PDB file of C-alpha atoms in Angstrom:
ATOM      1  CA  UNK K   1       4.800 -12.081   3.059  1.00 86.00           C
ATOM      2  CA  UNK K   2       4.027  -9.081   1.364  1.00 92.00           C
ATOM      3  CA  UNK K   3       1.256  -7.702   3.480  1.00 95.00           C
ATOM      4  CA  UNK K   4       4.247  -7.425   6.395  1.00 96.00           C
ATOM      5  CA  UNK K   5       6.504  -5.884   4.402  1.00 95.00           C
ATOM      6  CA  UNK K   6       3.091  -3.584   2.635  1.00 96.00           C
ATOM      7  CA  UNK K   7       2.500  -2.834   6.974  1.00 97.00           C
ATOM      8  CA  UNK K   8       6.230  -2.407   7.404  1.00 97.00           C
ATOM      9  CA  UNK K   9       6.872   0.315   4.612  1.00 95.00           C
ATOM     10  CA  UNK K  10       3.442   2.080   5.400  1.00 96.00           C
ATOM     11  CA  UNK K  11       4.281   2.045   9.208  1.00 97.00           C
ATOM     12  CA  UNK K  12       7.658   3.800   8.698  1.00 94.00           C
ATOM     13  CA  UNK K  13       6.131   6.266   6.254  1.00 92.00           C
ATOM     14  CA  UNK K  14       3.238   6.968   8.778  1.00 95.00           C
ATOM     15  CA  UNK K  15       5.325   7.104  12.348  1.00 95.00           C
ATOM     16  CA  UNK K  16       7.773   9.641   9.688  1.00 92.00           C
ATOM     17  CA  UNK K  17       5.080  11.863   8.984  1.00 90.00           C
ATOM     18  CA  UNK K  18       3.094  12.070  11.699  1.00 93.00           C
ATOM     19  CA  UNK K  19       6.278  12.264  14.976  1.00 93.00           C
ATOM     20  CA  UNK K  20       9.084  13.725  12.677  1.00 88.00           C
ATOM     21  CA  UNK K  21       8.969  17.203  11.661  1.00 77.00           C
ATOM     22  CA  UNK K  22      11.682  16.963   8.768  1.00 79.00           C
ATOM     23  CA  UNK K  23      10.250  14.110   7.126  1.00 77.00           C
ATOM     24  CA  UNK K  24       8.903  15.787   4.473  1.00 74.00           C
ATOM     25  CA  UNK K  25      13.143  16.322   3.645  1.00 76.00           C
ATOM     26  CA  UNK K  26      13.221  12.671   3.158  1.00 78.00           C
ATOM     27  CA  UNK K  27      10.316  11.973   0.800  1.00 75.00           C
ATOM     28  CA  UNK K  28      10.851  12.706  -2.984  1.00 70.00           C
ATOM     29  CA  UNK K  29       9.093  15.521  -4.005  1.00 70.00           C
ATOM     30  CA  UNK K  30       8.089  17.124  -0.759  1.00 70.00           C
ATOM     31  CA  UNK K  31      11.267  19.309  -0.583  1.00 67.00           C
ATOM     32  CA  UNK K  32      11.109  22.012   1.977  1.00 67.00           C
ATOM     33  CA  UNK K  33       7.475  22.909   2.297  1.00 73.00           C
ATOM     34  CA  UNK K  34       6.710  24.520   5.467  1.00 77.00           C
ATOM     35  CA  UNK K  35       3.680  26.416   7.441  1.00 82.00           C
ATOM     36  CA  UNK K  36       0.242  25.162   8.788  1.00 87.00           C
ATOM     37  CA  UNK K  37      -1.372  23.992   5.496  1.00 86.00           C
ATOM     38  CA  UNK K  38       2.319  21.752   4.765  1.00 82.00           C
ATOM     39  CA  UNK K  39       2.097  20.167   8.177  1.00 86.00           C
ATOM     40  CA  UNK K  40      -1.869  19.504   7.905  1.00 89.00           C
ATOM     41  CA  UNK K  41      -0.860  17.237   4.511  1.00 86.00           C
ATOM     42  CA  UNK K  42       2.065  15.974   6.289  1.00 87.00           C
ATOM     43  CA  UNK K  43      -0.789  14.556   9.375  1.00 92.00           C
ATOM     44  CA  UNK K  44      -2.888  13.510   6.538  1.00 93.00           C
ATOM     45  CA  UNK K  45      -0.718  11.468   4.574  1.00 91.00           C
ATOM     46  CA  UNK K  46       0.706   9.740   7.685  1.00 94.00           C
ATOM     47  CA  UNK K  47      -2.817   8.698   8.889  1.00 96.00           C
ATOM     48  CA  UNK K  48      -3.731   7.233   5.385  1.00 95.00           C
ATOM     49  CA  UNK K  49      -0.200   5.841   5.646  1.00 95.00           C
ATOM     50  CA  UNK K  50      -1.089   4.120   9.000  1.00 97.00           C
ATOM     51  CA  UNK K  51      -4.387   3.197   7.843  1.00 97.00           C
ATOM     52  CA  UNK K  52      -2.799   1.153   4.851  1.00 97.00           C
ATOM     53  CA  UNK K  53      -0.312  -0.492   7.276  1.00 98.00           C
ATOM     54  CA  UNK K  54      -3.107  -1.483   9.589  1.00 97.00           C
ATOM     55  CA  UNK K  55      -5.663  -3.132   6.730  1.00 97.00           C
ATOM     56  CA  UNK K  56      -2.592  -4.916   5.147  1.00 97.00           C
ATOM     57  CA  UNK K  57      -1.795  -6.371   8.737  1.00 97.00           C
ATOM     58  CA  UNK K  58      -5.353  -7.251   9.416  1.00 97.00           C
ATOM     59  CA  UNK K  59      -5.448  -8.668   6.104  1.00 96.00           C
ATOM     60  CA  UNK K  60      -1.820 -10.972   7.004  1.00 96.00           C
ATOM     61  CA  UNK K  61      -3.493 -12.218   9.830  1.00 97.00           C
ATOM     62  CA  UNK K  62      -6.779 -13.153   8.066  1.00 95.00           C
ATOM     63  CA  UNK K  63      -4.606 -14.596   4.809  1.00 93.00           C
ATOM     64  CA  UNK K  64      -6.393 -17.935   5.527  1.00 94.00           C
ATOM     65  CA  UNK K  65      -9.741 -16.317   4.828  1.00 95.00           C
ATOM     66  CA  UNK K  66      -9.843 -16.151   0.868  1.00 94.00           C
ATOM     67  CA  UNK K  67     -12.470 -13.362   0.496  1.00 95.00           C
ATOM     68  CA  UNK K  68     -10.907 -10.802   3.128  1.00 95.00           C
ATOM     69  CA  UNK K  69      -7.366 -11.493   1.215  1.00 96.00           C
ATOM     70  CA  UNK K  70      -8.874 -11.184  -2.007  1.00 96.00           C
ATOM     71  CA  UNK K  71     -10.744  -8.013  -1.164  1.00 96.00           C
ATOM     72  CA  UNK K  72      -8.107  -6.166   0.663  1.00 97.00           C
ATOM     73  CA  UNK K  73      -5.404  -7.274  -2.267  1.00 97.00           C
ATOM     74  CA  UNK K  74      -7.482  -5.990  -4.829  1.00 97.00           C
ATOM     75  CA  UNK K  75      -8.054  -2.258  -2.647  1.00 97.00           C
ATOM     76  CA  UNK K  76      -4.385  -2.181  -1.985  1.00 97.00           C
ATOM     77  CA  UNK K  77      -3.510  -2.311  -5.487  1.00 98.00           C
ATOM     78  CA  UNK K  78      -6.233  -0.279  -6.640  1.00 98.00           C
ATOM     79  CA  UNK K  79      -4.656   2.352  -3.893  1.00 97.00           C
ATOM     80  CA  UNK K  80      -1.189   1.797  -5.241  1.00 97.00           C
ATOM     81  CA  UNK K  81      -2.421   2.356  -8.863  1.00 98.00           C
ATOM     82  CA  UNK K  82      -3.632   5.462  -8.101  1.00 97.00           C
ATOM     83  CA  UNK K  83      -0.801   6.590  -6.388  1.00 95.00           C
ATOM     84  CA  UNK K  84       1.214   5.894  -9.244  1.00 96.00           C
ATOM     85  CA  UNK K  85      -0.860   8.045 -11.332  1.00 96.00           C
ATOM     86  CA  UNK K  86      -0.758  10.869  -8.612  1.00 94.00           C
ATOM     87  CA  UNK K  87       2.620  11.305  -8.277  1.00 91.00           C
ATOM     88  CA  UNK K  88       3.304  10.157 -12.195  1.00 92.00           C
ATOM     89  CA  UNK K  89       1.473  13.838 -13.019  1.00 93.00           C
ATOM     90  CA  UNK K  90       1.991  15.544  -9.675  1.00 89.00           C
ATOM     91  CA  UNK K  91       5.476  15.023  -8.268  1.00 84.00           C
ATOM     92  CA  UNK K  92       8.489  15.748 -10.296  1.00 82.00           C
ATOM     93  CA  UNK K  93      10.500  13.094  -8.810  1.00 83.00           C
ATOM     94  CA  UNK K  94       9.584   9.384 -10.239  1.00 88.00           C
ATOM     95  CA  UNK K  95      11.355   7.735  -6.832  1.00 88.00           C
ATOM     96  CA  UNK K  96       7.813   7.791  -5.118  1.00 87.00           C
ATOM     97  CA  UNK K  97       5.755   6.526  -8.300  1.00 91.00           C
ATOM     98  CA  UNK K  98       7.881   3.716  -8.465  1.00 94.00           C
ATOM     99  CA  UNK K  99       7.940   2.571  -4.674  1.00 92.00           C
ATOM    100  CA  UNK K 100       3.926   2.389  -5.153  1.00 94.00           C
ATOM    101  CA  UNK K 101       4.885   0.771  -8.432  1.00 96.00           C
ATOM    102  CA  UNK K 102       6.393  -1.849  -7.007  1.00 96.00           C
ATOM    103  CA  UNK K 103       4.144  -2.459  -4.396  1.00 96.00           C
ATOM    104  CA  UNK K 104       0.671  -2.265  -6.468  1.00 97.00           C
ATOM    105  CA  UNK K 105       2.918  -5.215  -8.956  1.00 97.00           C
ATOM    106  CA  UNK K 106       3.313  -7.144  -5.690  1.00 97.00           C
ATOM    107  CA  UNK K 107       0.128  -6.878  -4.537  1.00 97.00           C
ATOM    108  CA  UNK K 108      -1.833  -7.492  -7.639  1.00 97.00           C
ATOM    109  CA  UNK K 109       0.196 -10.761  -7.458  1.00 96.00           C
ATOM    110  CA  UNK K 110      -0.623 -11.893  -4.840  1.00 95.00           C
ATOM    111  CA  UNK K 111      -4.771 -11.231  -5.120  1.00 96.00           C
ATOM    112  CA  UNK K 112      -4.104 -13.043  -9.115  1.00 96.00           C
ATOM    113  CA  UNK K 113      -2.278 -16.140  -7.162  1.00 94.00           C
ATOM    114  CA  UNK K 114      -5.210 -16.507  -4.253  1.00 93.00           C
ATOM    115  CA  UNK K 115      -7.782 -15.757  -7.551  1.00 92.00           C
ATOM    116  CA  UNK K 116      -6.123 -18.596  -9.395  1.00 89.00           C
ATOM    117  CA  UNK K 117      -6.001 -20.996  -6.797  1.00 83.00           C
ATOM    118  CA  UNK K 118      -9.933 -20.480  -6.826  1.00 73.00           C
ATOM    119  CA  UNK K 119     -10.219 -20.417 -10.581  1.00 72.00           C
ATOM    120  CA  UNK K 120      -8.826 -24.292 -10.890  1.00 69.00           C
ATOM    121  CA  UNK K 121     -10.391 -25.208  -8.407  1.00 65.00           C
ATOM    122  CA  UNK K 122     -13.753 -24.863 -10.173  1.00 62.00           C
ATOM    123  CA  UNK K 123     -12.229 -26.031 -13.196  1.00 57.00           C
ATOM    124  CA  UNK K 124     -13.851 -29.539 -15.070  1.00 59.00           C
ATOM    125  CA  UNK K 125     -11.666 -32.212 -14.472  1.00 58.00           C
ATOM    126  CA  UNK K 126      -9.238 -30.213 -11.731  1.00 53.00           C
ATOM    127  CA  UNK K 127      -8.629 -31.654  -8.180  1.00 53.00           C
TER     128      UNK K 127
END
């Protein structure tokens, strides 16, 4: 369940950056860039937005298959962690650093529950 709402977030982020003009108004720490080089980062960020959104929906519909979850999990989070540390040192406003907070936590939860599951399983004594 958290890969859709991962693809949901990152798809409204993208389609915001990439088709509306003032969107960098309603992201923290944008505030009211403007000019060639703003809207270039603006394209940028929505493509790696809509790249997330598409690996994280790949990855829901593959959930079954234990080493594509695991390995797009663990990128996801990795992503997310660095994020935080981006915007933690970068970006004045916290609101962003803790929306990639929060979804790094939730991710890394789910790739330690899948990585469990496989851990007892090869446990002495576990059936």
């Amino acid at each position: 369940m958290i890969l859709l709402l991962h693809t949901l977030i990152q798809a409204v982020v993208a389609f915001l950056f990439l088709f509306y003009p003032e969107a960098g108004d309603l992201v923290p720490g944008f505030g009211t860039s403007e000019g060639p080089s703003f809207q270039l980062l603006m394209k940028m960020y929505g493509l790696s937005a809509l790249y997330t959104a598409g690996l994280s929906l790949w990855a829901f519909f593959r959930r079954r298959d234990t080493p594509t979850f695991l390995l797009v999990t663990l990128s996801l989070s990795l992503f997310h962690y660095l994020m935080i540390l981006v915007q933690s040192m970068y970006n004045p406003d916290s609101r962003a650093a803790l929306l990639h907070f929060l979804l790094a936590i939730f991710l890394t939860a789910q790739y330690l529950g899948r990585r469990r599951e496989g851990w007892s399983e090869h446990l002495p004594g576990a059936h």
